[in-house]
Coordinates of C-alpha atoms in Angstrom, one line a residue:
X16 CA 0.0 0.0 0.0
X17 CA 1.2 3.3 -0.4
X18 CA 1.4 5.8 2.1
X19 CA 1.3 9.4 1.1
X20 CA 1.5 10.6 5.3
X21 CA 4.0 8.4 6.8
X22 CA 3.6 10.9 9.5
X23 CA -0.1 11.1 10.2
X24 CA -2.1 8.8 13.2
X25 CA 1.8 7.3 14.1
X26 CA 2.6 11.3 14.7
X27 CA 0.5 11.3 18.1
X28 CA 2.1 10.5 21.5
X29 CA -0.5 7.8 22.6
X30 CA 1.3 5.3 19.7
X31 CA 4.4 4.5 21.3
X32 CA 2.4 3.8 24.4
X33 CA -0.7 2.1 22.5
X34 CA 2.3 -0.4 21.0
X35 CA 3.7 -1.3 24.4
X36 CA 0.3 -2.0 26.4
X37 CA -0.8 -3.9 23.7
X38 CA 2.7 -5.8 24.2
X39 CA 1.6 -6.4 27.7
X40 CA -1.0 -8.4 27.0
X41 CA -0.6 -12.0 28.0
X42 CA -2.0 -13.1 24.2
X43 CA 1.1 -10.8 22.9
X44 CA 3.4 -13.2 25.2
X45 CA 4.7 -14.7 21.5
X46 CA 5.0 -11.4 19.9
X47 CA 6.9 -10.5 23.1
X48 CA 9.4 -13.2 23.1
X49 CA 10.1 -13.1 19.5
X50 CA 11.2 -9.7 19.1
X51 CA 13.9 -10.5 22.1
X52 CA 14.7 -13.6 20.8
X53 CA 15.8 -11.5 17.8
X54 CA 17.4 -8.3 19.5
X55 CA 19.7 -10.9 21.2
X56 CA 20.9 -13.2 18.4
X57 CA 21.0 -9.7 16.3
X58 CA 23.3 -8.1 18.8
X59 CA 25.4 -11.6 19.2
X60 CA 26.4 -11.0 15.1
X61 CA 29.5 -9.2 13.9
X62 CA 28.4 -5.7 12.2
X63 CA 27.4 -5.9 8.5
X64 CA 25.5 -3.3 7.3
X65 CA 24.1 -4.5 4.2
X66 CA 23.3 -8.5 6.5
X67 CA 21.8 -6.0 9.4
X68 CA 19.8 -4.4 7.4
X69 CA 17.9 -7.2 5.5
X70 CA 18.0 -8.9 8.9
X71 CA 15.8 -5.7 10.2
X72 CA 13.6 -5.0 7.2
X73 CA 12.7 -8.8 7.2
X74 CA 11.6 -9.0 10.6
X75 CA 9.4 -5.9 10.8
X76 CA 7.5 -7.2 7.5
X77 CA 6.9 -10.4 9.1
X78 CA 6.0 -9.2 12.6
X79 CA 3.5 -6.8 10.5
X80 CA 1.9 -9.6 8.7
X81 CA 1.4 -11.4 12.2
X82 CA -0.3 -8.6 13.5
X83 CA -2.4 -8.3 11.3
X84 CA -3.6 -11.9 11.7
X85 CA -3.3 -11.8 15.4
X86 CA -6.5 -11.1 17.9
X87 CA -4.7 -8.0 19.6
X88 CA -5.8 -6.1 16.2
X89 CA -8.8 -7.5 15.4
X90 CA -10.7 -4.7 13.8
X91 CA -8.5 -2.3 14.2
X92 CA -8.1 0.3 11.3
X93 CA -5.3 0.3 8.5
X94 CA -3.9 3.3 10.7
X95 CA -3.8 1.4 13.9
X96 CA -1.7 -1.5 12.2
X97 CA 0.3 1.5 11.0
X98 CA 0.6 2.6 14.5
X99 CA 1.7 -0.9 15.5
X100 CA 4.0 -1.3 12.9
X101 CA 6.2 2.3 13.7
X102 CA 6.3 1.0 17.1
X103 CA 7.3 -2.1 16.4
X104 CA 10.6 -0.2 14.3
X105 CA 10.8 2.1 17.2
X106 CA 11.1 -0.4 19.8
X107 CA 13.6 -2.9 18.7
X108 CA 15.9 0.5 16.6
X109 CA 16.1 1.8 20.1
X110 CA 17.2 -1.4 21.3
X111 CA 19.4 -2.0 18.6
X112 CA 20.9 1.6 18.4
X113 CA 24.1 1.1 20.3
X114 CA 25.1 -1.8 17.8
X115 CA 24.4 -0.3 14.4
X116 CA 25.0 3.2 14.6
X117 CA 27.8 4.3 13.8
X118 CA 29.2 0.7 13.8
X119 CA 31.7 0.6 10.9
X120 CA 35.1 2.9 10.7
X121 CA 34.9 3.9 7.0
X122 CA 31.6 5.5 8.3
X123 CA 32.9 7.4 11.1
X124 CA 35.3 8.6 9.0
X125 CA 33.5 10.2 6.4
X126 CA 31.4 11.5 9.4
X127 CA 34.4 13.7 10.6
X128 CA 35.7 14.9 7.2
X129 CA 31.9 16.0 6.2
X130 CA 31.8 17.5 9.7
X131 CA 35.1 19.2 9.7
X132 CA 34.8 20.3 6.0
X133 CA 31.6 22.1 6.7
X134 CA 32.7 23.8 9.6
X135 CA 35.8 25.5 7.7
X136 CA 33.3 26.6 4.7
X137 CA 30.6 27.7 6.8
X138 CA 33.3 30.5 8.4
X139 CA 32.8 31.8 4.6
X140 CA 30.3 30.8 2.3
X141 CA 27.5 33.2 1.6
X142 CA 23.9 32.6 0.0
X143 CA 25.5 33.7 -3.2
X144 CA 27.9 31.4 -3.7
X145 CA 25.1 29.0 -4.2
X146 CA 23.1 31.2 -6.6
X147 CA 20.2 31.3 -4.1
X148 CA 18.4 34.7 -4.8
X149 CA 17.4 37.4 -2.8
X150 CA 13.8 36.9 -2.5
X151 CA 14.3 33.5 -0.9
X152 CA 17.1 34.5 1.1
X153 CA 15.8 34.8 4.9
X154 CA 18.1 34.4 8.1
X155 CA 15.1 33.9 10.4
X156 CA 14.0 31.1 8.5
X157 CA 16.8 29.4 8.3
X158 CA 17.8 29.4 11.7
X159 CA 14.8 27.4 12.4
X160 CA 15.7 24.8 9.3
X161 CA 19.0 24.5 11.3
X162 CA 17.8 24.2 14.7
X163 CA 15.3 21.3 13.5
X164 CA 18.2 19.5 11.8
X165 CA 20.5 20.1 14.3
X166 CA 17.8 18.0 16.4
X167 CA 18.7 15.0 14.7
X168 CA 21.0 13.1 17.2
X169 CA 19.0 13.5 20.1
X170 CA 16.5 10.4 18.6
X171 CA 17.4 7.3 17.6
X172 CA 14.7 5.8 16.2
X173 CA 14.8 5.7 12.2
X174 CA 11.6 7.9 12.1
X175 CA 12.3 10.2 14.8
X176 CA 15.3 11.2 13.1
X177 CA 13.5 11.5 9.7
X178 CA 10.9 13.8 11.3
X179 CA 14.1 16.1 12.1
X180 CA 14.9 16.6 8.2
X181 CA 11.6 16.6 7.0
X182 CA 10.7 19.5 9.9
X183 CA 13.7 21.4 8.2
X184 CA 12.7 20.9 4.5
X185 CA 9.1 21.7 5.7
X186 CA 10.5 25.2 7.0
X187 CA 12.4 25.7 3.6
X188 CA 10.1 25.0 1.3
X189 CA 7.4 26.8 3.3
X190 CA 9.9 30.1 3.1
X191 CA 9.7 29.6 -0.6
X192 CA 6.7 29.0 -1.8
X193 CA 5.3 31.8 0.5
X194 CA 8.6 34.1 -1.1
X195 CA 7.0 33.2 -4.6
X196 CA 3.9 34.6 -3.8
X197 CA 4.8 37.7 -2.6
X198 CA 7.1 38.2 -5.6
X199 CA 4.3 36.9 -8.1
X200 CA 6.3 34.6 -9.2
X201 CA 6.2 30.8 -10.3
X202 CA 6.0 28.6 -7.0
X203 CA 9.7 27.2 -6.5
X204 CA 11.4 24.0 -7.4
X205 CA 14.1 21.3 -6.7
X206 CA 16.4 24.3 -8.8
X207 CA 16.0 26.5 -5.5
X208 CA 15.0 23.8 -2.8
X209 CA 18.3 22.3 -2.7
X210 CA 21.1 25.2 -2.8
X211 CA 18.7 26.9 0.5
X212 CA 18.9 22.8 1.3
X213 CA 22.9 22.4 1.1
X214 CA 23.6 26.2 2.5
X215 CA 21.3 25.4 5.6
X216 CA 22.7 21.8 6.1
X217 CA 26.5 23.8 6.2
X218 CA 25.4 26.1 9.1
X219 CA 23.8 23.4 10.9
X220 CA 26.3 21.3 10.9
X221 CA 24.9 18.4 12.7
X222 CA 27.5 15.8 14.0
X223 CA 27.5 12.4 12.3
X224 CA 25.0 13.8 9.2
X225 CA 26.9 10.9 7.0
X226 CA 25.9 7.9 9.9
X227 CA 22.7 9.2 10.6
X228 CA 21.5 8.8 6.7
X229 CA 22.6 5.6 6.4
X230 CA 21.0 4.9 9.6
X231 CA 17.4 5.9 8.0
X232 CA 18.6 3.9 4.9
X233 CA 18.8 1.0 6.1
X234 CA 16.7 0.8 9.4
X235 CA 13.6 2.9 8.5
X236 CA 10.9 0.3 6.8
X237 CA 11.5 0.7 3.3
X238 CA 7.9 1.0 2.8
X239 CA 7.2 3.7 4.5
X240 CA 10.1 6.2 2.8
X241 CA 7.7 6.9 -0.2
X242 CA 6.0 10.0 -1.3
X243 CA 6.7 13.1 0.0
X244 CA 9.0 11.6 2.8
X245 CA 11.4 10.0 -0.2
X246 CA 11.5 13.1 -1.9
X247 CA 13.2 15.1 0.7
X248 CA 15.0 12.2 2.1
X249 CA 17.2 12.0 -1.8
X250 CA 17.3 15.7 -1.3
X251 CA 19.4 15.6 2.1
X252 CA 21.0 12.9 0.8
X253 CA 22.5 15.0 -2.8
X254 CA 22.6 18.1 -0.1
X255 CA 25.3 15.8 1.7
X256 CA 27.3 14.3 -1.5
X257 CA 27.2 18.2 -3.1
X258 CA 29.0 18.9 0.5
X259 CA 31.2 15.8 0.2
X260 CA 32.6 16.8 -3.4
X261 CA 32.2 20.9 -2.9
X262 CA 35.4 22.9 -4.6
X263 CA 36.1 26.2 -5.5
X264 CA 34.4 26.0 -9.2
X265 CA 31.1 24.6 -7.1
X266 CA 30.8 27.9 -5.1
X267 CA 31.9 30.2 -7.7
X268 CA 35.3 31.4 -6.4
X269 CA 38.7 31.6 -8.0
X270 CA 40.9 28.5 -7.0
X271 CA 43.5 30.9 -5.1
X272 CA 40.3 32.6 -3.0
X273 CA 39.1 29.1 -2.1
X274 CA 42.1 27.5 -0.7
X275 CA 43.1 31.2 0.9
X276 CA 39.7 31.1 2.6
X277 CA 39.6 27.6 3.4
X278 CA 43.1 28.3 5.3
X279 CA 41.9 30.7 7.0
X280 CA 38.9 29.5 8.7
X281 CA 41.0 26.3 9.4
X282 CA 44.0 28.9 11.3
X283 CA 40.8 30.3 13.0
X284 CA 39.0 27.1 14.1
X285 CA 42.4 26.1 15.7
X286 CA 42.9 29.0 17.6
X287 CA 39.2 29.6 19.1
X288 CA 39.4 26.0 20.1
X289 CA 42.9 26.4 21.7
X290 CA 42.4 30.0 23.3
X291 CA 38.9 28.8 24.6
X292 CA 40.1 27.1 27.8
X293 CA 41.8 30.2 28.7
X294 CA 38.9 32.2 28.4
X295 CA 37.7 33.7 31.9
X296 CA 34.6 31.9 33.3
X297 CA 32.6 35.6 33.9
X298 CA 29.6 36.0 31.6
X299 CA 30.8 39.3 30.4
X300 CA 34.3 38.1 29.5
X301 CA 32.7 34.7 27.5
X302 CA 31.6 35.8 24.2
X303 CA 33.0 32.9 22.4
X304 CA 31.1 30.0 24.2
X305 CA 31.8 26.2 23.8
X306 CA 34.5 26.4 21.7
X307 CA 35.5 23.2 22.1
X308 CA 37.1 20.8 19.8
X309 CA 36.5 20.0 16.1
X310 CA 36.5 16.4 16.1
X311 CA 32.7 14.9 16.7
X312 CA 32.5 12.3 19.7
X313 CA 31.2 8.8 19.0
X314 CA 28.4 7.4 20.5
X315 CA 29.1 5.0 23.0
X316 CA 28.3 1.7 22.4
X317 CA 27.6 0.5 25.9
X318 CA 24.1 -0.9 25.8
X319 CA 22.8 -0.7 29.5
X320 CA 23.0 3.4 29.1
X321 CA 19.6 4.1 28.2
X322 CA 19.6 8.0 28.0
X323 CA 19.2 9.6 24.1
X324 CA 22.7 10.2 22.4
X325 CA 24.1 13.7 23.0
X326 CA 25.1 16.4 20.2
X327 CA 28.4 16.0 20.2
X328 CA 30.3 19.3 20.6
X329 CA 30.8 21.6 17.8
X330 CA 33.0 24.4 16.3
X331 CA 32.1 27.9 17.2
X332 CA 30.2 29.2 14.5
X333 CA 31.2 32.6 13.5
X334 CA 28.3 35.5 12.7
X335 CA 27.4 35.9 8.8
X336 CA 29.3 39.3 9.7
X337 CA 32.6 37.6 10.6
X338 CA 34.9 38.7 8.0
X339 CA 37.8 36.3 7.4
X340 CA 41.8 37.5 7.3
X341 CA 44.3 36.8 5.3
X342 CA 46.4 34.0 6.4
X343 CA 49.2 36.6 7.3
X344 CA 46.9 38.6 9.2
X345 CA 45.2 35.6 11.2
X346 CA 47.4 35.5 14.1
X347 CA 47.2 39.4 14.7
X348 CA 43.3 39.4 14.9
X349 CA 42.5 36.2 16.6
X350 CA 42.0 37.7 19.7
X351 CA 40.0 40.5 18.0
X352 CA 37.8 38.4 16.9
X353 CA 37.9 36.0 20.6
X354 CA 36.2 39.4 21.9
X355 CA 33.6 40.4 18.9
X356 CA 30.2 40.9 20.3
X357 CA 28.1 37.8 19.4
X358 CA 25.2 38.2 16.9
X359 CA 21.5 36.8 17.9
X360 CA 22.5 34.0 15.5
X361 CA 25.4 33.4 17.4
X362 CA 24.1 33.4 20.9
X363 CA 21.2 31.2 19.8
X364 CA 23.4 28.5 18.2
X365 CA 25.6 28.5 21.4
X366 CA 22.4 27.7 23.5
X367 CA 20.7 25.2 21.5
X368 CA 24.3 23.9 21.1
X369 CA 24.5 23.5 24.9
X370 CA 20.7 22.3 25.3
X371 CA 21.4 19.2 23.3
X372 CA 24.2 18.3 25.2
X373 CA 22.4 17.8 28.1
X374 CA 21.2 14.5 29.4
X375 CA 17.5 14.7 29.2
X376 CA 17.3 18.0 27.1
X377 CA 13.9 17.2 26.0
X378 CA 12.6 17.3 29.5
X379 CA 13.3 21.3 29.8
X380 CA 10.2 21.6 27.3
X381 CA 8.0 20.0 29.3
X382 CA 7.3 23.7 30.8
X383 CA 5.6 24.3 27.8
X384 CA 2.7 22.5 27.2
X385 CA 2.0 23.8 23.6
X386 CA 5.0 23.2 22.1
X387 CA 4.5 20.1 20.4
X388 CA 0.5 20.8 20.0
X389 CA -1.2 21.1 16.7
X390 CA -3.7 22.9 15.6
X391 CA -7.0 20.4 16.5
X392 CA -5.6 20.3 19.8
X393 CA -6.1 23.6 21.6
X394 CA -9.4 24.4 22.8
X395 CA -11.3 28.4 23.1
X396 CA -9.9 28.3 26.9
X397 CA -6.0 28.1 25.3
X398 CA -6.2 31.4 23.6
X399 CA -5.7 33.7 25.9
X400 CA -2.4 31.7 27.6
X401 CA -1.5 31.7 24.3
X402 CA -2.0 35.3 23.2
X403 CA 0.0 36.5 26.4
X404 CA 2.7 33.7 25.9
X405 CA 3.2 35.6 22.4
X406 CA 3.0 39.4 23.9
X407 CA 5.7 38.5 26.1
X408 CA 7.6 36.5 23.9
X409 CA 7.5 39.6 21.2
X410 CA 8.5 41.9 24.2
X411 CA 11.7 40.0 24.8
X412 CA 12.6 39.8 21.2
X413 CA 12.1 42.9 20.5
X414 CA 14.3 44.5 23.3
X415 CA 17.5 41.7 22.7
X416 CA 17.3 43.4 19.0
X417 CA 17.4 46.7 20.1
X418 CA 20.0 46.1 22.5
X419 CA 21.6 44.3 19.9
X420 CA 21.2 47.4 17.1
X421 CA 20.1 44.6 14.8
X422 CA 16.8 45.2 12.6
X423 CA 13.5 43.3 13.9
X424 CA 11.6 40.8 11.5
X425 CA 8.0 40.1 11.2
X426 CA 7.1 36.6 11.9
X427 CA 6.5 34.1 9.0
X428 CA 3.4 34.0 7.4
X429 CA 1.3 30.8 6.3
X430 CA 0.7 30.9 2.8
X431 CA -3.2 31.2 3.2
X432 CA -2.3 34.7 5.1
X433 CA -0.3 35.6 2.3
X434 CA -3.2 35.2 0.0
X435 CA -5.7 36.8 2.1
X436 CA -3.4 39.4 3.6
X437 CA -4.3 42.3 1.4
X438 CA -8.2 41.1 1.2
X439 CA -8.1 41.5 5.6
X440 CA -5.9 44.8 5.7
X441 CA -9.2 47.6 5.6
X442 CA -11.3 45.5 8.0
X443 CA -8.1 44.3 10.8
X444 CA -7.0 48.5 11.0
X445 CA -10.0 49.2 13.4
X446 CA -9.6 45.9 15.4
X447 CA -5.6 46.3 15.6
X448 CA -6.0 49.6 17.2
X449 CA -8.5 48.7 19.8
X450 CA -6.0 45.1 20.4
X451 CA -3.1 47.6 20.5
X452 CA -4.7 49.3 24.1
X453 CA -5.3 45.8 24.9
X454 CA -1.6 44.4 24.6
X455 CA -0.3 47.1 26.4
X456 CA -2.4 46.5 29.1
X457 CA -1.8 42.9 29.5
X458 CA 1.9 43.0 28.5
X459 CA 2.6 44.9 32.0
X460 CA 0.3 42.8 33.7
X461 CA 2.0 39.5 32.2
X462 CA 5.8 40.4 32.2
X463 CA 6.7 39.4 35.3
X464 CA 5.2 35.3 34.9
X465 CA 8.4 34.2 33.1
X466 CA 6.5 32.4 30.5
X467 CA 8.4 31.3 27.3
X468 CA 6.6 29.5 24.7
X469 CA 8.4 29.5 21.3
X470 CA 9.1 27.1 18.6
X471 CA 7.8 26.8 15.2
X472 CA 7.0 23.5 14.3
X473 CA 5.9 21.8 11.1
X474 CA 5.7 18.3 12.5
X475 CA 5.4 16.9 16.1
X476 CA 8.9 14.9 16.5
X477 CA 7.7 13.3 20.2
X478 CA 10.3 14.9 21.9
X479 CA 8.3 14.4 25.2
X480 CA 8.1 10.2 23.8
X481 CA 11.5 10.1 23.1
X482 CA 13.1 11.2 26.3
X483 CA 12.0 7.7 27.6
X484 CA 13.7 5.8 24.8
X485 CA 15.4 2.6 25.9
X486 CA 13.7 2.4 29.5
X487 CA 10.4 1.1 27.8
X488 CA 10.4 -2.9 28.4
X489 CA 8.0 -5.1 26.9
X490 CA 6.7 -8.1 29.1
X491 CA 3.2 -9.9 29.7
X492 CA 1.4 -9.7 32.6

């Protein structure tokens, strides 16, 4: 069958859970000790991807075609026995994470030269270099394609890392199309989704991009990477090889200007990373924060440590302002740039940088009980937490940008208020100003509650589920 939303009923929460109490059934005792008999005498084998991965596939397809004949699912809908089958894949790619992740050394190599390649050329490289034009160039936007990418370690389930990339196309392609409409022009293809794509996936820069992929390659059911899902899937994947194989002729520069820049952000790198420890601990003395070394960490393989694999640390990422020195000149302005007043972008990256290295990061959003709601699930009563959540958020953004001197943007629009924008202007004006007295009032009143609620999302990614990875155990009553 083919399934156009991979992501839809096995999005929700309540499937992970629905998998497991059906698993603790006593009738499920079979199911149960099948799917340990096999996570043992899997783990027992010697890595080989290409074995491991028709070992996987096979078994989900035939634990799928037993529960489908099985009582547990009798009349159940063709969702639910979706449901059942993405936690089925969740379950035993959780259990089997340690052991094929990462498991093979040509792979961790090509994992450190993509990393370290990208985190020379993002130092330098600018939208234009990848012929991405104007009207689809927008900062704001992609910061939240990188922060969703950037997510990607922090699951390890093949779909929970698939919903990281597909959140960060979804921001991408949602910035273009809705830049095509306001230009009046022809609604954007794979000629300008992949150059914001490859540009976006540079500044990210997420640790072990080249293991994860294969990790979705080979562990997600094959299946169920169809439709829109595939289509940006082969998209990160050409993003990564255009990365791989980048040279001066790919972004436009003079062979001399490439290597000169490519030096320089290297001479850089090294000194930010060796001046870093010496850096005074006081707030207003560490503008360069977690500079720490180039060179991702591995995942370790030790299987009775449950908690979610941590980001592994990064290279400071420079501001799109940072101007690069001659090679001459590098060891003369180092220390300049050591004490250059970060950017928003900057200070952002450094604290979603240090939020995915803790242990349980997704726990911290637990505070914020809309983050990962949609649409259909917040009620008349959640408006007005919501409104103030925004007023305040708003408040605080716009005072870090004027304290920054930097220039504020409007938030994104959805491409149905783009179309009716001009149709709503004459009838909002009155309402706006009467909201305006409004806001004012209840921004005093709110400012003081500490409420932060703020985080687009295009698809829920379980964050709140996948905390628990790992400590789930399936067993009869």
């Amino acid at each position: 069958m083919e399934n156009t939303d991979v992501f839809g009923s096995s999005t929700a929460p309540l499937t992970w859970h629905d998998f497991l109490e059906r698993m603790r059934q006593p009738s499920a005792a079979d199911f149960v000790k099948s799917i340990k008999s096999f996570i043992v005498s899997f783990s027992n084998n010697h890595p080989d991807p290409e074995r491991d991965s028709a070992a996987v596939q096979e078994f989900l397809s035939n634990m799928e075609v037993a529960f489908r004949a099985h009582s547990l699912w009798a009349g159940c809908s063709e969702e639910e026995l979706e449901s059942a089958g993405e936690g089925l894949e969740k379950y035993v790619m959780t259990k089997l994470f340690p052991r094929v992740f990462a498991s093979v050394p040509d792979d961790v190599i090509v994992d450190n030269q993509l990393y370290e390649k990208m985190a020379f050329i993002q130092q330098f490289i600018r939208p234009e270099n990848l012929d991405i034009k104007p009207t689809f160039q927008n900062e704001t936007s992609w910061l939240l394609a990188q922060k969703e990418l950037q997510k990607i370690n922090m699951y390890k389930a093949p779909r929970d890392k698939l919903v990281c990339i597909l959140n960060c196309c979804k921001v991408i392609s949602n910035l273009l199309l809705n830049a095509s409409i306001a230009a009046n022009e022809n609604p954007p293809g794979a000629d300008e989704f992949l150059p914001v794509l490859i540009y976006v996936t540079i500044k990210a820069n997420p640790p072990q991009l080249h293991s994860n992929l294969l990790y979705i390659q080979r562990y997600r059911r094959q299946s169920r990477l169809v439709s829109e899902t595939a289509y940006f899937f082969t998209n990160i994947l050409s993003a990564e090889s255009f990365i791989l194989n980048i040279d001066a002729k790919a972004l436009s520069m003079e062979e001399a200007e490439y290597e000169n820049n490519m030096e320089s952000a290297r001479a850089l790198l090294s000194g930010l990373s060796a001046d870093s420890d010496d850096l005074p601990s006081q707030s207003d003395r560490s503008l360069v924060s977690n500079a720490e070394s180039a060179e991702p960490k591995q995942h370790s393989s030790n299987t009775n440590k449950h908690q979610d694999p941590l980001v592994p640390s990064q290279f400071p990422r420079g501001s799109s302002e940072t101007k690069l020195v001659n090679k001459d000149e590098t060891s003369g302005k180092d220390q300049q740039l050591l004490y250059k007043v970060p950017s928003i972008s900057d200070l952002e990256n450094s604290g979603a940088s240090m939020l995915m290295k803790e242990d349980q990061a997704s726990r911290i959003f637990q505070d914020f009980p809309y983050l990962f709601s949609q649409a259909g699930d917040l009620t008349v009563n959640d408006v007005e937490s919501l409104l103030n959540n925004y007023k305040h958020l708003v408040f605080k953004y716009v005072c870090l940008s004027k304290g920054m001197g930097i220039e504020t943007l409007p938030p994104l629009l959805s491409i149905s208020q783009t179309q009716c924008r001009h149709q709503d202007e004459n009838v909002k004006e009155s309402e706006e100003d009467a909201k305006a007295l409004e806001s004012k009032k209840e921004t005093n009143k709110d400012m003081g509650s500490g409420i932060e609620n703020s985080e687009y999302k295009i698809l829920q990614d379980e964050a709140a589920v996948s905390q628990g990875e790992g400590n789930d155990e399936i067993s009869h009553r």
